[in-house]
Structure formats: C-alpha cells, structure tokens
PDB file of C-alpha atoms and ligand atoms in Angstrom:
ATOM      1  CA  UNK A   1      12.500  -4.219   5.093  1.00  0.00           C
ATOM      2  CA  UNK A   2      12.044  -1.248   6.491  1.00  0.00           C
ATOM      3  CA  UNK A   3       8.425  -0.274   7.628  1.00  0.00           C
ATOM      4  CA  UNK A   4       7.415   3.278   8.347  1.00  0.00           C
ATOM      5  CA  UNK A   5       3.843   4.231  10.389  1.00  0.00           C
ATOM      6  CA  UNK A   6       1.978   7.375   8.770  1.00  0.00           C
ATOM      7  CA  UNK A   7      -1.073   7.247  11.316  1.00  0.00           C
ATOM      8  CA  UNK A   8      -4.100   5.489  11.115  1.00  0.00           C
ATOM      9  CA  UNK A   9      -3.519   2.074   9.004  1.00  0.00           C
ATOM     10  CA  UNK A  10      -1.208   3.677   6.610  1.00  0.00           C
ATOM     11  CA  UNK A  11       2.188   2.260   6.528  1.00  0.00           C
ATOM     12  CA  UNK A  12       5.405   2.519   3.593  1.00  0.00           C
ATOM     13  CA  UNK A  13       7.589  -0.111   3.024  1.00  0.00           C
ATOM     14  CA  UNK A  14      10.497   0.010   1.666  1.00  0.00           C
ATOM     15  CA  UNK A  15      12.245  -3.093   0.209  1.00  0.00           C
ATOM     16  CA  UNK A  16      14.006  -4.682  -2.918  1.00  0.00           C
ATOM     17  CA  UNK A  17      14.153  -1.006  -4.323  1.00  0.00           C
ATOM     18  CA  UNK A  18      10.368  -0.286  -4.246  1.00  0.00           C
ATOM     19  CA  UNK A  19       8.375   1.857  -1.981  1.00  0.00           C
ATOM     20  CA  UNK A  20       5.076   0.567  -1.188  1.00  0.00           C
ATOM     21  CA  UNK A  21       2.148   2.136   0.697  1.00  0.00           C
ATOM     22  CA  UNK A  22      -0.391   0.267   1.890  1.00  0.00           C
ATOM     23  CA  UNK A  23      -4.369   1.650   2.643  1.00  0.00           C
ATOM     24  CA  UNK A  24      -2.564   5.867   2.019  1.00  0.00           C
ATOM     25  CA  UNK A  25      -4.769   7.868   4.164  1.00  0.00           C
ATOM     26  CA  UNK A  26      -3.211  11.052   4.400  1.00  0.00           C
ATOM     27  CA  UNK A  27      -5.914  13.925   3.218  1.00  0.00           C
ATOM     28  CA  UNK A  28      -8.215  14.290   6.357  1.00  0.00           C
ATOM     29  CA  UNK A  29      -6.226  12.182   9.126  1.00  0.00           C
ATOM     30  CA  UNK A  30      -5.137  14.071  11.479  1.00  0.00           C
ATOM     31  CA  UNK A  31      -2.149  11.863  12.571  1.00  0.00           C
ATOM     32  CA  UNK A  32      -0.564  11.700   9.026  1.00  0.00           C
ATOM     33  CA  UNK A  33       3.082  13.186   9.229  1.00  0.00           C
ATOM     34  CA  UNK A  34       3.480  13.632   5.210  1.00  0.00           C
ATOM     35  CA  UNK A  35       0.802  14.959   2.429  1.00  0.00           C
ATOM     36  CA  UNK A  36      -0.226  13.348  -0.609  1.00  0.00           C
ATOM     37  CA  UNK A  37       1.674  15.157  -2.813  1.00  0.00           C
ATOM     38  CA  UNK A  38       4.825  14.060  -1.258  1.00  0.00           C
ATOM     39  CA  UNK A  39       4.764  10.329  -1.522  1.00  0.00           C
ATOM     40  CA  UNK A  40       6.379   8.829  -3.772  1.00  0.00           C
ATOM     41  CA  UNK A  41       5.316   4.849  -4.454  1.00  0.00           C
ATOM     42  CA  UNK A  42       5.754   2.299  -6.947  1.00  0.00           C
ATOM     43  CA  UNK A  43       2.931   0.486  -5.503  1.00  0.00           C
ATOM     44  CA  UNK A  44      -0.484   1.252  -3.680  1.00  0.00           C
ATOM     45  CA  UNK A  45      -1.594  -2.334  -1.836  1.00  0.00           C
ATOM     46  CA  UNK A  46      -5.439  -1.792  -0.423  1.00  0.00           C
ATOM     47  CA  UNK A  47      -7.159  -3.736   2.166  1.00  0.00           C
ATOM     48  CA  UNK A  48     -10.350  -2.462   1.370  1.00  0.00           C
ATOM     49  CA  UNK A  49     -12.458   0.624   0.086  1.00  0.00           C
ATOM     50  CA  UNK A  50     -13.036   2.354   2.895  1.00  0.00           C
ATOM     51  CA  UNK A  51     -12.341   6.187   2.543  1.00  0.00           C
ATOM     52  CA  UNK A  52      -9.679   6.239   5.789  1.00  0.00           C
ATOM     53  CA  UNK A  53      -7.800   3.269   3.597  1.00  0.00           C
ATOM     54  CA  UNK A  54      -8.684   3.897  -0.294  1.00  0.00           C
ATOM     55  CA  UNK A  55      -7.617   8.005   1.090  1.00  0.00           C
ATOM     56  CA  UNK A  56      -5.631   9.702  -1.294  1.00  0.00           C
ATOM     57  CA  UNK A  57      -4.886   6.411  -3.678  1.00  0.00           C
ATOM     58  CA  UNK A  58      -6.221   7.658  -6.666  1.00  0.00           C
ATOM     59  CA  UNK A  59      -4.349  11.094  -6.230  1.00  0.00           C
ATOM     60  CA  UNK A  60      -0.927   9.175  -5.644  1.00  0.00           C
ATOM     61  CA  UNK A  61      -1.061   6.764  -8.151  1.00  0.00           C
ATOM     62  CA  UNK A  62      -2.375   8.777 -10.987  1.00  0.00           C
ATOM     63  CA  UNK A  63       0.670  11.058 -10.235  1.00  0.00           C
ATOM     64  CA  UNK A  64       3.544   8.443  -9.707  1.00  0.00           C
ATOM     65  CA  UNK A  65       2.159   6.104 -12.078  1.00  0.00           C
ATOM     66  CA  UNK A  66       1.810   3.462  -9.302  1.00  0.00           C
ATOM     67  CA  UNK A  67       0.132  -0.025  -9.445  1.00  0.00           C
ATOM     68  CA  UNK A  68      -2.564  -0.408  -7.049  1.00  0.00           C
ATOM     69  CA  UNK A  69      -3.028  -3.896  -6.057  1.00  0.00           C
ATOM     70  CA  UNK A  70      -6.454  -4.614  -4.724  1.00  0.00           C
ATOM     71  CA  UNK A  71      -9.706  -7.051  -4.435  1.00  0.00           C
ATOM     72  CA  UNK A  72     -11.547  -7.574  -7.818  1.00  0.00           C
ATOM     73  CA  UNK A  73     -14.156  -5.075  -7.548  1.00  0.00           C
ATOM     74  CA  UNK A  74     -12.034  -2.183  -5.927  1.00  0.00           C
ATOM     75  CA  UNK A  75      -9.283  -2.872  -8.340  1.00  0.00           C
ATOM     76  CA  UNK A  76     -12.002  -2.246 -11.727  1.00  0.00           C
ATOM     77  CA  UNK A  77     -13.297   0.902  -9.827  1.00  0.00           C
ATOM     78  CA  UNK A  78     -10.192   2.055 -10.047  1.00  0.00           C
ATOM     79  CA  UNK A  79      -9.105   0.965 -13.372  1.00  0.00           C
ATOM     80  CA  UNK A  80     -11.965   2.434 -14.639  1.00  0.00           C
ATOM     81  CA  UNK A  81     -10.808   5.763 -12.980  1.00  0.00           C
ATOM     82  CA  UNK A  82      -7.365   5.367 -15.210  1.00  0.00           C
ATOM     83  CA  UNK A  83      -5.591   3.777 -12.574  1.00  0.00           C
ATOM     84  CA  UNK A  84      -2.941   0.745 -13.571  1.00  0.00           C
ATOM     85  CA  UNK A  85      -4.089  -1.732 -11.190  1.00  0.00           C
ATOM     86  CA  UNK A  86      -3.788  -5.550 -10.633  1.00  0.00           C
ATOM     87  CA  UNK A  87      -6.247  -7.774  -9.421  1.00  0.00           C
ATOM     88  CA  UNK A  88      -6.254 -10.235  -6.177  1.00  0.00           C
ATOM     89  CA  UNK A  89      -8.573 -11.898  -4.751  1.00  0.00           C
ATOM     90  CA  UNK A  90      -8.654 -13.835  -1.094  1.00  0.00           C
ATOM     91  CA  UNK A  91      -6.421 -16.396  -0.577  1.00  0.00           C
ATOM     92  CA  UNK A  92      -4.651 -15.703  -4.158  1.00  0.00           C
ATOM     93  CA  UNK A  93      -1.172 -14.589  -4.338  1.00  0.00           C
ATOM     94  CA  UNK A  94       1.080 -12.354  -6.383  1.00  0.00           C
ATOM     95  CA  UNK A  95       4.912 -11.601  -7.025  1.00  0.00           C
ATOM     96  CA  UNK A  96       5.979  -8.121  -7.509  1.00  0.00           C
ATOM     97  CA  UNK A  97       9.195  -6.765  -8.359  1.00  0.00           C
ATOM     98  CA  UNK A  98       9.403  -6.708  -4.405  1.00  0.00           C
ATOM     99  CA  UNK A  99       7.962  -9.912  -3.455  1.00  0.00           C
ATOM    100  CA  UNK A 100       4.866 -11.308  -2.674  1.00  0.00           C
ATOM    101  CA  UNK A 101       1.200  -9.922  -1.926  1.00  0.00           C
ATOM    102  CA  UNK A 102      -1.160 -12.413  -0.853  1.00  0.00           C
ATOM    103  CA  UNK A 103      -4.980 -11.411   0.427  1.00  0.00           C
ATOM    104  CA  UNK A 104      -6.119 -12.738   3.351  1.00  0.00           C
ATOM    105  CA  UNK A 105      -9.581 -13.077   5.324  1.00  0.00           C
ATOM    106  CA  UNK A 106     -10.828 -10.237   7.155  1.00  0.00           C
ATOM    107  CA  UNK A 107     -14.584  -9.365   9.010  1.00  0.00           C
ATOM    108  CA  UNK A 108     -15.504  -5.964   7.664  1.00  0.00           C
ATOM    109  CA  UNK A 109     -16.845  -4.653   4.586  1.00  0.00           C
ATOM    110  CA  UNK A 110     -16.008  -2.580   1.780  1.00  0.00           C
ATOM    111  CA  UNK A 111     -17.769   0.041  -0.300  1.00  0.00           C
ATOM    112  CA  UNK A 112     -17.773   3.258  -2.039  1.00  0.00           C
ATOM    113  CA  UNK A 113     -20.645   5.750  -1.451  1.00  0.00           C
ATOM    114  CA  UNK A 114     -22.395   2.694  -0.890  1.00  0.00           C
ATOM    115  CA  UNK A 115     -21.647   0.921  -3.426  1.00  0.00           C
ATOM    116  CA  UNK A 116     -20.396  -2.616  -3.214  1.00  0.00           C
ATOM    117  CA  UNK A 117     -16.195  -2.855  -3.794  1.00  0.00           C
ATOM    118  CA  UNK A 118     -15.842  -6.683  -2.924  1.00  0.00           C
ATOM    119  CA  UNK A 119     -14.623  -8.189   0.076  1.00  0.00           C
ATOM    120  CA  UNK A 120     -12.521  -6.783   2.794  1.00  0.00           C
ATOM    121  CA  UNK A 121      -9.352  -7.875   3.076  1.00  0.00           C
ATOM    122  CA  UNK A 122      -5.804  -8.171   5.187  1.00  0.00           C
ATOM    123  CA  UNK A 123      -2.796  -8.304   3.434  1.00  0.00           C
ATOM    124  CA  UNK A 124       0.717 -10.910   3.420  1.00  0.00           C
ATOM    125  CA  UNK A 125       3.387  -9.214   2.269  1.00  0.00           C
ATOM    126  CA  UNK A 126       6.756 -11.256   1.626  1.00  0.00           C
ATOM    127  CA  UNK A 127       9.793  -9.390   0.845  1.00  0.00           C
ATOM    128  CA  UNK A 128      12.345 -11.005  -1.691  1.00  0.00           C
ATOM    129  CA  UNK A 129      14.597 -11.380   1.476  1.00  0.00           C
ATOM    130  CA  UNK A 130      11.980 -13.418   3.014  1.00  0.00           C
ATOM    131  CA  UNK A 131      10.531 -11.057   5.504  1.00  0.00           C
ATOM    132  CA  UNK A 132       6.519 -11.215   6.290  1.00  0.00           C
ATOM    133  CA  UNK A 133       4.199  -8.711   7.816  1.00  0.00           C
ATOM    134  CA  UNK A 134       0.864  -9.078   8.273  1.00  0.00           C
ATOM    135  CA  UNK A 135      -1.426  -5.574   7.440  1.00  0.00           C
ATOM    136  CA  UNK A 136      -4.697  -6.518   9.378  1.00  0.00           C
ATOM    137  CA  UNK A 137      -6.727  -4.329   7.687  1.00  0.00           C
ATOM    138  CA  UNK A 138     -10.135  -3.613   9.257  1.00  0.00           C
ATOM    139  CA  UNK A 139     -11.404  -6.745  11.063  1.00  0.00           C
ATOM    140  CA  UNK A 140     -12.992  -8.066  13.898  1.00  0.00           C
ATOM    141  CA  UNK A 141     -11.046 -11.097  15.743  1.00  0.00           C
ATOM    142  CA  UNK A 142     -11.798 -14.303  14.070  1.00  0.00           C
ATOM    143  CA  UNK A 143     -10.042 -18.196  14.944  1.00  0.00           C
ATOM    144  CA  UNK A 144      -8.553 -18.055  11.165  1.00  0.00           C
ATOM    145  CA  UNK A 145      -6.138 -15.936  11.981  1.00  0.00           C
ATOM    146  CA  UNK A 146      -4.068 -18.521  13.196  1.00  0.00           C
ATOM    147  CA  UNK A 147      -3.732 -20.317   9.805  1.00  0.00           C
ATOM    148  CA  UNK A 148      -2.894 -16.539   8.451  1.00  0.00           C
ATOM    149  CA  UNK A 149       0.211 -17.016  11.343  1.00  0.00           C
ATOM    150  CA  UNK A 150       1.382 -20.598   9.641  1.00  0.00           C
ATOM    151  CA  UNK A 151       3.369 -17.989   7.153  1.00  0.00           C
ATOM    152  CA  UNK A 152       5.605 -17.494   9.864  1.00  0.00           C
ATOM    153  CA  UNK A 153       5.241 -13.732  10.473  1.00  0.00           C
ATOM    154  CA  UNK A 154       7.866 -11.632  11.035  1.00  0.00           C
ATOM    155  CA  UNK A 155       5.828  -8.354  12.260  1.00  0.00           C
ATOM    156  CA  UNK A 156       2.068  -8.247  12.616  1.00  0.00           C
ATOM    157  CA  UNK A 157      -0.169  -4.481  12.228  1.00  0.00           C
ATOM    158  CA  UNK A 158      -3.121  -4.965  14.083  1.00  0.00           C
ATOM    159  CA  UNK A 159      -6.312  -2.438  14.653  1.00  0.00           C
ATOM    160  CA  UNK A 160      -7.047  -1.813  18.220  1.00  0.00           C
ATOM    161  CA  UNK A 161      -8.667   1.398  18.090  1.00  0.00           C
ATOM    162  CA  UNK A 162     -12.522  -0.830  18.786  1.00  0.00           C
ATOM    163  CA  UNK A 163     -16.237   0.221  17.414  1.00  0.00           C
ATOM    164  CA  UNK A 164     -14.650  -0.543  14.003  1.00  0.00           C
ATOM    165  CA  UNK A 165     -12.257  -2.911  14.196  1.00  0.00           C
ATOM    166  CA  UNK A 166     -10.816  -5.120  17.134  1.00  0.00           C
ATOM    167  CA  UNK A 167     -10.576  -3.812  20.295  1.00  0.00           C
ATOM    168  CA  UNK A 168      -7.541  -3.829  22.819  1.00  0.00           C
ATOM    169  CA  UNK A 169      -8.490  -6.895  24.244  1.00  0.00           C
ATOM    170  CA  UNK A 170      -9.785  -8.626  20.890  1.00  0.00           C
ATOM    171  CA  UNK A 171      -6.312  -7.808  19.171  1.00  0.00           C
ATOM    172  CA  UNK A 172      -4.895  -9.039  22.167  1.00  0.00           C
ATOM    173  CA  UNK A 173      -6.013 -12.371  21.356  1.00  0.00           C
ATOM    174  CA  UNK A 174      -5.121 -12.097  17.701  1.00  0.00           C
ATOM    175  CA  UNK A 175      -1.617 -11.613  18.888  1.00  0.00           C
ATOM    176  CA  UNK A 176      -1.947 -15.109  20.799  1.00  0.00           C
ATOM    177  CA  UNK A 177      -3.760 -16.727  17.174  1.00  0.00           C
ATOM    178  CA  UNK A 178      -1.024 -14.929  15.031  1.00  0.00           C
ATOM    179  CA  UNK A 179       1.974 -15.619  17.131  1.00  0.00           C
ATOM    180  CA  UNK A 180       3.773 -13.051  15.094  1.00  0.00           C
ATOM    181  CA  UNK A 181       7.856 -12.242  16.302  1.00  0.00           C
ATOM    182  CA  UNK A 182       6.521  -8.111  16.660  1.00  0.00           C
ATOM    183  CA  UNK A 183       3.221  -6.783  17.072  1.00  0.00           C
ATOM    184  CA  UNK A 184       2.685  -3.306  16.377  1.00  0.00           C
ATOM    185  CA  UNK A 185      -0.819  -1.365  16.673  1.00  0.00           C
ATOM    186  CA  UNK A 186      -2.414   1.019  14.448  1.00  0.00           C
ATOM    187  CA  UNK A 187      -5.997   2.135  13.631  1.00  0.00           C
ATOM    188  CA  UNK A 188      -6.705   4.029  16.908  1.00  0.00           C
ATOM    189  CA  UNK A 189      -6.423   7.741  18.599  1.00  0.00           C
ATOM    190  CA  UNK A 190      -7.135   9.101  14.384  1.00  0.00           C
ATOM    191  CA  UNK A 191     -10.599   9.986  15.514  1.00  0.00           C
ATOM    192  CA  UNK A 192     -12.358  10.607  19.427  1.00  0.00           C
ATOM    193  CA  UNK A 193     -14.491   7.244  19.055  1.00  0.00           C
ATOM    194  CA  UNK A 194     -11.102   5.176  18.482  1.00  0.00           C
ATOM    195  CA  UNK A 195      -8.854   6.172  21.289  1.00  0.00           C
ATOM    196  CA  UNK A 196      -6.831   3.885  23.009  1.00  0.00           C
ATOM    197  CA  UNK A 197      -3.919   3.782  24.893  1.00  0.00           C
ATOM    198  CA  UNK A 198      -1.278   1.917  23.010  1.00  0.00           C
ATOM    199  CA  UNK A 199       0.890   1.944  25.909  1.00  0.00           C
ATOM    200  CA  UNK A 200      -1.381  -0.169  27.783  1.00  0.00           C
ATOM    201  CA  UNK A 201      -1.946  -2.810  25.110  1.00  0.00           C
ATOM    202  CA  UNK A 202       1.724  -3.398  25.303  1.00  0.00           C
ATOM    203  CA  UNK A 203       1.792  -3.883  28.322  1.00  0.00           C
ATOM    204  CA  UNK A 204      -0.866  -6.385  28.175  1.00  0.00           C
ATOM    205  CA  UNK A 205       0.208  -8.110  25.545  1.00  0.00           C
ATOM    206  CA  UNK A 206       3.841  -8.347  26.100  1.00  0.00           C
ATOM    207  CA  UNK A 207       2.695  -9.928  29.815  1.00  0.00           C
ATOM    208  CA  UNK A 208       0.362 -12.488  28.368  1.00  0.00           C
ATOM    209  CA  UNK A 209       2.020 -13.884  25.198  1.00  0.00           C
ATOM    210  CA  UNK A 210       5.212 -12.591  25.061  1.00  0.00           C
ATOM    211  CA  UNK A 211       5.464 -11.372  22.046  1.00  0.00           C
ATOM    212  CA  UNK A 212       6.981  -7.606  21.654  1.00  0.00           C
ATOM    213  CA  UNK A 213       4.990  -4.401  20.849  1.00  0.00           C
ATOM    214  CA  UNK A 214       6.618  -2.319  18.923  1.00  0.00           C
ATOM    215  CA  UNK A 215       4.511   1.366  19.236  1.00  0.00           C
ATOM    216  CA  UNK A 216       5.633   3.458  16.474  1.00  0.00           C
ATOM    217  CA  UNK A 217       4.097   7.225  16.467  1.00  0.00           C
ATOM    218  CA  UNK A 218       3.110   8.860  12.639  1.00  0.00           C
ATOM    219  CA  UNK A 219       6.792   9.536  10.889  1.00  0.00           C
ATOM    220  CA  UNK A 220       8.750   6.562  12.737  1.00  0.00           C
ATOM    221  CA  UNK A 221      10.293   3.840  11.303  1.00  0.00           C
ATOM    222  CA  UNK A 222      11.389   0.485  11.817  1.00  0.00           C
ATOM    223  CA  UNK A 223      13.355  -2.582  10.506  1.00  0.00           C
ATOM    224  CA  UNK A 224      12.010  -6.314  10.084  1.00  0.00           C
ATOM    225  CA  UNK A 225      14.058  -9.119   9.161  1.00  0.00           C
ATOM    226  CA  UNK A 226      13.234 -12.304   7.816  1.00  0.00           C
ATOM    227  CA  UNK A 227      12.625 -14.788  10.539  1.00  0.00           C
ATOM    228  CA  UNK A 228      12.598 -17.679   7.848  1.00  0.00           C
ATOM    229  CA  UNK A 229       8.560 -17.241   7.431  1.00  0.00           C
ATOM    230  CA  UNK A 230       6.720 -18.042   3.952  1.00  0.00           C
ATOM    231  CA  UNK A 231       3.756 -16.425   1.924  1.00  0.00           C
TER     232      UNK A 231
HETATM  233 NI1   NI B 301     -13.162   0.142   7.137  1.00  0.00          NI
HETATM  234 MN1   MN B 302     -10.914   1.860   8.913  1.00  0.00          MN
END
C-alpha cells in the first residue's frame, strides 16, 4: 500500500489498482501539494463533513466519477448533489474492489452550514494484501481506541494539531491505546491556531512507547505492509 500525505488530513492510497483519497482538502489549504483538478480517484472515503475534510469531494468525484463512501447522512447529502455514493455507518464494514472500509468511533461532530451530516467518524482501511491503517479523523482521545487497535494496525494517522482535535500529548496517548507498528501525524501547522512541532511529538512518542513516527511533509510518500492485522 502505498500512502501519500497532501497536508492537513488528506491522504491517497494507492492499492489493489485503485487510488483512494480520504477527507480531499485541497482548495483553501495551504499545505496541499496538488489541486483538485489533478486528482484522479476511484474512491473518496470521508470521516466527516467538515469543510477542511468534505474540501473539494464533490468537485473530484463529480469529475472522475468516484464513489464517495461516507456516514448515512453525509453520504444522502451528497447523493442528492449527483454524487455515486455508498453508505456506512459506525462499526459497519464494507469491501471494495480494494479491500475493506470499516467506520469507527470518533469525538467530534459533523455538519454542513449547520446542518446536521451524522456522526463523525475514523476510518479502517484493509487492503486486499492485508495491510491496515487507521485515518483518525477529527477526535478527541477516548479509551476505545484501544479496541479500534485489536485490528492489528499496520500504520496509524493521528491529529495533533490541538483546539480541534487531540493535542500532542493526547495523541501521544492514543499511540500507547492504538499500539499501531507506525504512527504518523497530520492535522496541524494548516492554520496559525494548529501549529505544532511534529518533530517533537516524535520524539516523545518514539521515547515513551516505542512505536515509530513516521513525519511525512505535503507530496511524500510512503509504503505499509501488512503486519498480519484484520478489519
Ligand atoms: Ni472537523
Ligand atoms: Mn478538521
């Protein structure tokens, strides 16, 4: 699987022939490396409907002809925008041509203008090799998250940017809940009130759990392989 970083909490993933973004922010964040009209993507996978995840979704995928997968309500809104979309909802599973997308708890919330788009969400994903990551979403740290780590994850994508998500020290503990192989940050330096320094955190965390941060900057890749985990 290989796993690219386009700033914020907008990540590609490329696997079993199919390119998948997850929460495409790209119009407006400052960190993105690519622009809208240059992604290509079979699939669309939101966590929730929050404009620096939803981002340029409907622009993508009524252009590519994508699937978004998504909560209940967020996937209608969309549908009823023209979008081909498939519904999840939390603790539900799918399988894709490239594997499987499961929802997963998260402390947030979700809306549109104000209006209501279901429940936040992270996100499994379970490549048809068998690689897992875990897409945090937006979430605060909650004791769950080490039942989300009985999958047996592979890489982990965890906000630390604070105010709206986990902090450093907060997704510091979620690494110790999660117990993932590879922990890599995102949702932070995007905006002034969400600055951290990443370098820090890996410090931190490599030193206390001993798991390995992996800090990718907007345009960088990586590869995950399956450590045997299920979702
Ligand atoms: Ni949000
Ligand atoms: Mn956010």
């Amino acid at each position: 699987m290989k796993l690219t970083f386009h700033g914020h909490a907008a990540w590609e993933v490329e696997t079993g022939g199919a390119r998948v973004w997850i929460d495409p922010f790209l119009s407006g964040n400052p960190l993105a490396d690519v622009s809208a009209d240059e992604v290509n993507a079979d699939y669309v996978i939101l966590s929730h409907a929050h404009a620096d995840h939803l981002g340029d979704t409907e622009a993508i995928a009524a252009r590519t002809g994508a699937v978004v997968i998504a909560m209940n309500e967020l996937a209608n809104h969309l549908a009823s925008r023209g979008l081909r979309t498939e519904v999840l909802q939390i603790g539900g599973g799918q399988s894709f041509s490239f594997g499987r997308v499961k929802l997963v708890p998260a402390y947030h919330s979700s809306s549109v203008d104000g209006l209501y788009m279901g429940k936040e969400a992270g996100i499994l994903l379970r490549d048809i090799e068998g690689t897992v990551i875990y897409h945090a979403g937006d979430t605060g740290l909650f004791s769950d998250m080490a039942l989300i780590g009985r999958a047996g994850l592979d890489a982990a994508l965890l906000p630390i940017g604070d105010k709206f998500t986990m902090g450093p020290e907060d997704a510091l503990a979620a690494v110790e809940l999660l117990k993932p192989r590879l922990a890599m940050p995102m949702h932070y330096d995007t905006f002034d009130p969400i600055k951290q320094d990443a370098r820090a955190w890996k410090v931190a965390v490599e030193a206390r759990t001993g798991v390995p941060v992996l800090v990718l900057k907007p345009g960088e890749s990586c590869i995950v392989a399956a450590g045997g985990g299920t979702a």
